[in-house]
Amino acid sequence: MCILDTGIAQEHALLKPALHDRAYCVPPGSTPADRNGHGTQMAGLALFGDFAAALESKDPVVLGHGLESVKILDGSYAPATSPRTCAETTANAVATAEIGNGGPAPSARVFSMAITRRSGEGENGVDGTATLWSATLDALAAGTDVTVRDDRIDLIGAPDPEASRLIIVSAGNIRGAVPQQMRTEEGALDPLLLSDLSRIEEPAQAYNVLTVGACTHLDIVPDTPLFRGYRPLVAPGGLSPFSRTSVALTTGAITKPDIVLEGGNMHGIRLVSRQALRPRPRGPGIPGGRRVLSAGP
C-alpha cells in the first residue's frame, strides 16, 4: 500500500517492519519524515485498520501487505494552489515509488491519496469537469505516464491495461459541520442535506480512480454525564455526515463516491447544545480511544 501524503514516521515501532525502507520524498529540499502527522496516521490505518480490535484480542496480528510512503506535502496539510504543481507532484510521486530504492519490488501496489484541494469561501468543491490534477490521475490509472506542461499534460505512450494502476482518492471531508446545518425548512434534522450540497473536492472527480466517501456504523453514545441526552444523528449503515457527494454537480457526468467506508457519526442534542463526534481508532500515530465514538474538536 503506497501512501501519498505528508510523509511517515519511519522509526515507528509498528510501521517500520512493514516499510522496508520504502519511504520517499518529492518536495525539493525535504525528507520523508512526517512533520504533520497525517501521513503516519493514514499509514497506520492502511496497515492495521481499526487497531482497537487487535488490542482487544490475544491472537497474533497477521499482516498480508506492506507499506510505502511518498511525501507529496511538506508540513502543511494543504496541497499547492497551482494546478500544475498538484499534477506534477502526484505524477512524480507515482514514478518515485515505482523506481523504488533498488530493493525487491512489491508483487502488487495500490496507491492511496487522502489529499484533496479544500473547498473555501465562495467555492464548494468541483463542478465535475476534468482538471489538470484529475486528468493526470486518469492517465496514470489507465496505465500510461505523463509530463505536465503549463496547462496541459502529455501522455508518454498509449494507455496499457497491463500497466494500469489502482489509485484510491478521498472524496473530501465536510469540515466544521454541525447538526444545525442539516435542518430542513420545517426544522427536522436531515443528515443527507449537507452531504447532498457539499460537492466532492478535486481530484476526486477523476473517472479512473476509486473515489472513497464515508458511511458509518457507529451509534454508541459514551455513557458519561457529558453526553447525557445525546443521540446518533445517522442510523447505522447510513451516509456519514462528514462525507461529500456528487449530488450537486451540475454536469451529471459522474457519480461519486464509488464506495464508502467508515467515516464517523455525529451526535446532537435538540435544544441545549451540540457536539460533533468522530471515530478515533487506535492505531500507529493515532491517540487511543473508544472503538465507537469520542468527542471531536
Short mmCIF file of C-alpha atoms in Angstrom, two decimals, residues 16-282:
data_model
loop_
_atom_site.label_atom_id
_atom_site.label_comp_id
_atom_site.label_asym_id
_atom_site.label_seq_id
_atom_site.Cartn_x
_atom_site.Cartn_y
_atom_site.Cartn_z
CA LYS A 16 8.94 0.14 10.43
CA PRO A 17 8.77 -3.68 9.94
CA ALA A 18 6.27 -3.22 7.10
CA LEU A 19 8.03 -0.26 5.48
CA HIS A 20 11.28 -1.97 4.39
CA ASP A 21 12.98 1.41 3.90
CA ARG A 22 10.47 2.36 1.19
CA ALA A 23 9.94 5.97 2.27
CA TYR A 24 10.48 8.65 -0.35
CA CYS A 25 10.01 12.37 -0.82
CA VAL A 26 9.02 14.57 -3.77
CA PRO A 27 9.16 18.20 -2.46
CA PRO A 28 12.68 19.58 -3.09
CA GLY A 29 14.87 20.04 -0.05
CA SER A 30 12.67 17.92 2.20
CA THR A 31 12.90 14.41 3.65
CA PRO A 32 10.40 11.54 4.00
CA ALA A 33 9.88 12.48 7.68
CA ASP A 34 6.31 13.38 8.63
CA ARG A 35 6.20 16.84 10.22
CA ASN A 36 2.41 16.97 10.11
CA GLY A 37 1.30 13.55 11.35
CA HIS A 38 -1.44 12.93 8.81
CA GLY A 39 0.62 10.65 6.60
CA THR A 40 1.67 8.50 9.56
CA GLN A 41 -1.94 8.16 10.68
CA MET A 42 -3.04 7.15 7.18
CA ALA A 43 -0.24 4.60 7.02
CA GLY A 44 -1.31 3.10 10.33
CA LEU A 45 -4.91 2.78 9.18
CA ALA A 46 -3.83 1.31 5.85
CA LEU A 47 -1.69 -1.29 7.57
CA PHE A 48 -3.85 -2.27 10.55
CA GLY A 49 -7.32 -0.82 10.04
CA ASP A 50 -9.04 -0.08 13.37
CA PHE A 51 -6.35 -1.10 15.82
CA ALA A 52 -8.77 -1.47 18.72
CA ALA A 53 -9.74 -4.98 17.64
CA ALA A 54 -6.09 -6.06 17.68
CA LEU A 55 -5.55 -4.56 21.12
CA GLU A 56 -8.62 -6.35 22.49
CA SER A 57 -7.53 -9.72 21.09
CA LYS A 58 -4.85 -12.14 22.31
CA ASP A 59 -4.31 -13.51 18.82
CA PRO A 60 -1.27 -12.52 16.75
CA VAL A 61 -1.74 -9.81 14.13
CA VAL A 62 -1.02 -11.24 10.69
CA LEU A 63 -0.25 -8.66 8.01
CA GLY A 64 -0.87 -9.55 4.39
CA HIS A 65 0.63 -6.42 2.87
CA GLY A 66 3.39 -3.87 3.38
CA LEU A 67 3.78 -0.10 3.23
CA GLU A 68 5.34 2.52 1.03
CA SER A 69 5.26 6.25 1.65
CA VAL A 70 5.85 9.12 -0.75
CA LYS A 71 5.71 12.60 0.74
CA ILE A 72 3.85 14.99 -1.55
CA LEU A 73 3.11 17.68 1.04
CA ASP A 74 5.74 19.22 3.26
CA GLY A 75 4.48 20.41 6.64
CA SER A 76 1.09 21.94 5.97
CA TYR A 77 -1.77 19.57 5.20
CA ALA A 78 -2.91 21.52 2.15
CA PRO A 79 -1.96 20.93 -1.50
CA ALA A 80 -0.31 23.63 -3.58
CA THR A 81 -2.61 26.21 -5.13
CA SER A 82 -1.00 25.79 -8.55
CA PRO A 83 -2.83 23.17 -10.67
CA ARG A 84 0.43 22.31 -12.41
CA THR A 85 2.22 21.74 -9.10
CA CYS A 86 -0.50 19.35 -7.85
CA ALA A 87 -0.48 17.35 -11.09
CA GLU A 88 3.29 17.29 -11.45
CA THR A 89 3.90 16.36 -7.82
CA THR A 90 1.45 13.45 -8.00
CA ALA A 91 2.95 12.13 -11.24
CA ASN A 92 6.44 12.37 -9.76
CA ALA A 93 5.30 10.57 -6.61
CA VAL A 94 3.95 7.62 -8.58
CA ALA A 95 7.16 7.39 -10.61
CA THR A 96 9.29 7.67 -7.46
CA ALA A 97 7.52 4.74 -5.81
CA GLU A 98 7.79 2.59 -8.91
CA ILE A 99 11.50 3.30 -9.34
CA GLY A 100 11.98 2.31 -5.70
CA ASN A 101 15.15 2.08 -3.68
CA GLY A 102 16.89 -0.72 -5.53
CA GLY A 103 15.42 -3.45 -3.33
CA PRO A 104 12.87 -6.11 -4.27
CA ALA A 105 9.77 -4.64 -5.87
CA PRO A 106 6.39 -5.46 -4.30
CA SER A 107 4.28 -8.03 -6.13
CA ALA A 108 1.43 -5.51 -6.41
CA ARG A 109 0.90 -1.88 -5.47
CA VAL A 110 -2.15 0.17 -4.53
CA PHE A 111 -1.84 3.96 -4.33
CA SER A 112 -3.83 5.79 -1.65
CA MET A 113 -4.17 9.58 -1.54
CA ALA A 114 -6.30 11.20 1.17
CA ILE A 115 -5.34 14.67 -0.04
CA THR A 116 -7.84 16.98 -1.74
CA ARG A 117 -7.98 20.63 -2.72
CA ARG A 118 -10.07 22.03 0.09
CA SER A 119 -13.20 24.00 -0.62
CA GLY A 120 -13.25 27.54 0.71
CA GLU A 121 -15.47 30.56 0.94
CA GLY A 122 -17.16 31.11 -2.40
CA GLU A 123 -16.05 27.72 -3.70
CA ASN A 124 -17.78 24.44 -2.93
CA GLY A 125 -15.84 21.56 -4.39
CA VAL A 126 -15.69 20.87 -8.12
CA ASP A 127 -18.26 21.05 -10.91
CA GLY A 128 -17.34 17.59 -12.20
CA THR A 129 -15.27 18.66 -15.20
CA ALA A 130 -11.71 17.45 -15.62
CA THR A 131 -8.82 19.46 -14.22
CA LEU A 132 -5.10 19.12 -14.75
CA TRP A 133 -4.83 17.18 -11.49
CA SER A 134 -7.74 14.81 -12.14
CA ALA A 135 -6.66 14.25 -15.75
CA THR A 136 -3.18 13.31 -14.55
CA LEU A 137 -4.67 10.71 -12.21
CA ASP A 138 -6.89 9.40 -15.01
CA ALA A 139 -3.86 8.89 -17.25
CA LEU A 140 -1.79 7.24 -14.52
CA ALA A 141 -4.63 4.90 -13.60
CA ALA A 142 -5.10 3.95 -17.26
CA GLY A 143 -1.53 2.68 -17.47
CA THR A 144 0.47 5.48 -19.03
CA ASP A 145 2.89 8.09 -17.71
CA VAL A 146 2.61 11.82 -18.22
CA THR A 147 4.58 15.02 -18.42
CA VAL A 148 2.97 18.24 -17.27
CA ARG A 149 3.39 21.34 -19.42
CA ASP A 150 1.82 24.60 -18.36
CA ASP A 151 -1.94 23.95 -18.51
CA ARG A 152 -1.91 20.52 -20.15
CA ILE A 153 -0.49 17.02 -19.83
CA ASP A 154 1.27 14.98 -22.50
CA LEU A 155 0.96 11.20 -22.48
CA ILE A 156 4.21 9.26 -22.70
CA GLY A 157 2.72 6.44 -24.70
CA ALA A 158 -0.68 4.85 -25.13
CA PRO A 159 -2.68 3.54 -22.14
CA ASP A 160 -1.69 -0.02 -21.33
CA PRO A 161 -4.17 -2.21 -19.43
CA GLU A 162 -1.29 -4.40 -18.26
CA ALA A 163 0.31 -1.36 -16.62
CA SER A 164 -2.88 0.12 -15.15
CA ARG A 165 -2.73 1.38 -11.57
CA LEU A 166 -5.29 1.21 -8.77
CA ILE A 167 -5.39 4.71 -7.26
CA ILE A 168 -7.68 5.38 -4.30
CA VAL A 169 -8.65 9.00 -3.66
CA SER A 170 -10.68 10.63 -0.91
CA ALA A 171 -13.94 12.37 -1.84
CA GLY A 172 -13.07 15.11 0.66
CA ASN A 173 -14.41 15.90 4.12
CA ILE A 174 -17.16 18.23 5.27
CA ARG A 175 -15.30 20.28 7.85
CA GLY A 176 -16.87 22.01 10.81
CA ALA A 177 -20.32 20.52 10.21
CA VAL A 178 -22.92 20.89 12.97
CA PRO A 179 -26.47 19.48 13.13
CA GLN A 180 -27.96 22.96 12.71
CA GLN A 181 -26.68 22.99 9.11
CA MET A 182 -28.67 19.84 8.41
CA ARG A 183 -32.13 21.12 9.33
CA THR A 184 -34.88 21.33 6.73
CA GLU A 185 -37.10 24.40 6.40
CA GLU A 186 -39.56 22.62 8.68
CA GLY A 187 -36.84 22.23 11.36
CA ALA A 188 -36.35 18.47 11.03
CA LEU A 189 -32.83 17.05 11.03
CA ASP A 190 -31.87 15.56 7.66
CA PRO A 191 -28.32 14.13 7.72
CA LEU A 192 -28.22 13.95 3.93
CA LEU A 193 -28.96 17.64 3.42
CA LEU A 194 -25.43 18.95 3.90
CA SER A 195 -23.80 15.98 2.14
CA ASP A 196 -26.01 16.49 -0.90
CA LEU A 197 -24.98 20.15 -1.09
CA SER A 198 -21.27 19.56 -0.40
CA ARG A 199 -19.61 18.65 -3.69
CA ILE A 200 -16.63 16.34 -3.92
CA GLU A 201 -13.23 18.01 -3.87
CA GLU A 202 -10.51 17.93 -6.53
CA PRO A 203 -9.20 15.47 -7.75
CA ALA A 204 -11.98 13.08 -6.65
CA GLN A 205 -13.85 13.65 -9.92
CA ALA A 206 -11.26 11.65 -11.88
CA TYR A 207 -13.03 8.91 -13.83
CA ASN A 208 -10.44 6.16 -13.49
CA VAL A 209 -9.67 6.39 -9.77
CA LEU A 210 -11.57 4.72 -6.95
CA THR A 211 -13.15 7.60 -5.01
CA VAL A 212 -13.96 6.80 -1.39
CA GLY A 213 -16.64 8.50 0.67
CA ALA A 214 -17.84 7.68 4.16
CA CYS A 215 -20.62 5.68 5.74
CA THR A 216 -20.98 4.98 9.45
CA HIS A 217 -21.91 2.11 11.72
CA LEU A 218 -21.00 3.99 14.91
CA ASP A 219 -24.07 4.58 17.05
CA ILE A 220 -22.99 4.17 20.69
CA VAL A 221 -23.05 7.27 22.86
CA PRO A 222 -20.41 7.31 25.62
CA ASP A 223 -22.08 6.50 28.93
CA THR A 224 -20.94 9.61 30.79
CA PRO A 225 -22.80 12.67 32.12
CA LEU A 226 -21.12 14.82 29.47
CA PHE A 227 -23.08 13.08 26.71
CA ARG A 228 -26.39 12.59 28.53
CA GLY A 229 -29.27 13.34 26.17
CA TYR A 230 -27.23 12.98 23.01
CA ARG A 231 -28.34 10.68 20.21
CA PRO A 232 -26.76 9.47 16.96
CA LEU A 233 -27.56 11.68 14.01
CA VAL A 234 -27.22 8.89 11.44
CA ALA A 235 -28.59 5.36 11.78
CA PRO A 236 -26.06 2.53 11.35
CA GLY A 237 -25.37 1.90 7.68
CA GLY A 238 -26.20 5.45 6.60
CA LEU A 239 -24.02 8.04 4.89
CA SER A 240 -21.61 9.70 7.30
CA PRO A 241 -22.47 13.37 7.93
CA PHE A 242 -18.83 14.18 7.09
CA SER A 243 -18.98 12.70 3.56
CA ARG A 244 -19.10 14.73 0.37
CA THR A 245 -21.02 13.56 -2.71
CA SER A 246 -21.59 14.41 -6.38
CA VAL A 247 -25.32 15.03 -5.96
CA ALA A 248 -24.94 18.78 -6.51
CA LEU A 249 -22.73 18.52 -9.60
CA THR A 250 -24.33 20.40 -12.46
CA THR A 251 -22.84 18.27 -15.24
CA GLY A 252 -24.30 14.97 -14.05
CA ALA A 253 -21.45 13.24 -15.88
CA ILE A 254 -20.08 11.37 -12.88
CA THR A 255 -21.44 9.71 -9.77
CA LYS A 256 -19.07 9.77 -6.84
CA PRO A 257 -18.02 8.39 -4.40
CA ASP A 258 -17.55 4.93 -5.84
CA ILE A 259 -17.51 3.20 -2.45
CA VAL A 260 -17.99 4.24 1.18
CA LEU A 261 -16.10 3.14 4.29
CA GLU A 262 -16.37 4.05 7.97
CA GLY A 263 -16.01 7.79 8.41
CA GLY A 264 -17.67 8.66 11.71
CA ASN A 265 -21.04 9.73 13.04
CA MET A 266 -22.32 12.86 14.75
CA HIS A 267 -24.35 13.15 17.91
CA GLY A 268 -26.64 16.11 18.52
CA ILE A 269 -28.89 17.30 21.32
CA ARG A 270 -32.02 19.10 20.23
CA LEU A 271 -32.22 22.20 22.43
CA VAL A 272 -29.26 22.62 24.76
CA SER A 273 -26.07 22.12 22.73
CA ARG A 274 -24.44 20.10 20.03
CA GLN A 275 -21.18 18.23 19.73
CA ALA A 276 -19.61 16.53 16.74
CA LEU A 277 -18.21 13.12 17.41
CA ARG A 278 -15.73 11.30 15.27
CA PRO A 279 -14.20 7.85 15.42
CA ARG A 280 -10.76 7.67 16.97
CA PRO A 281 -9.44 4.22 16.07
CA ARG A 282 -6.44 3.03 17.99
#
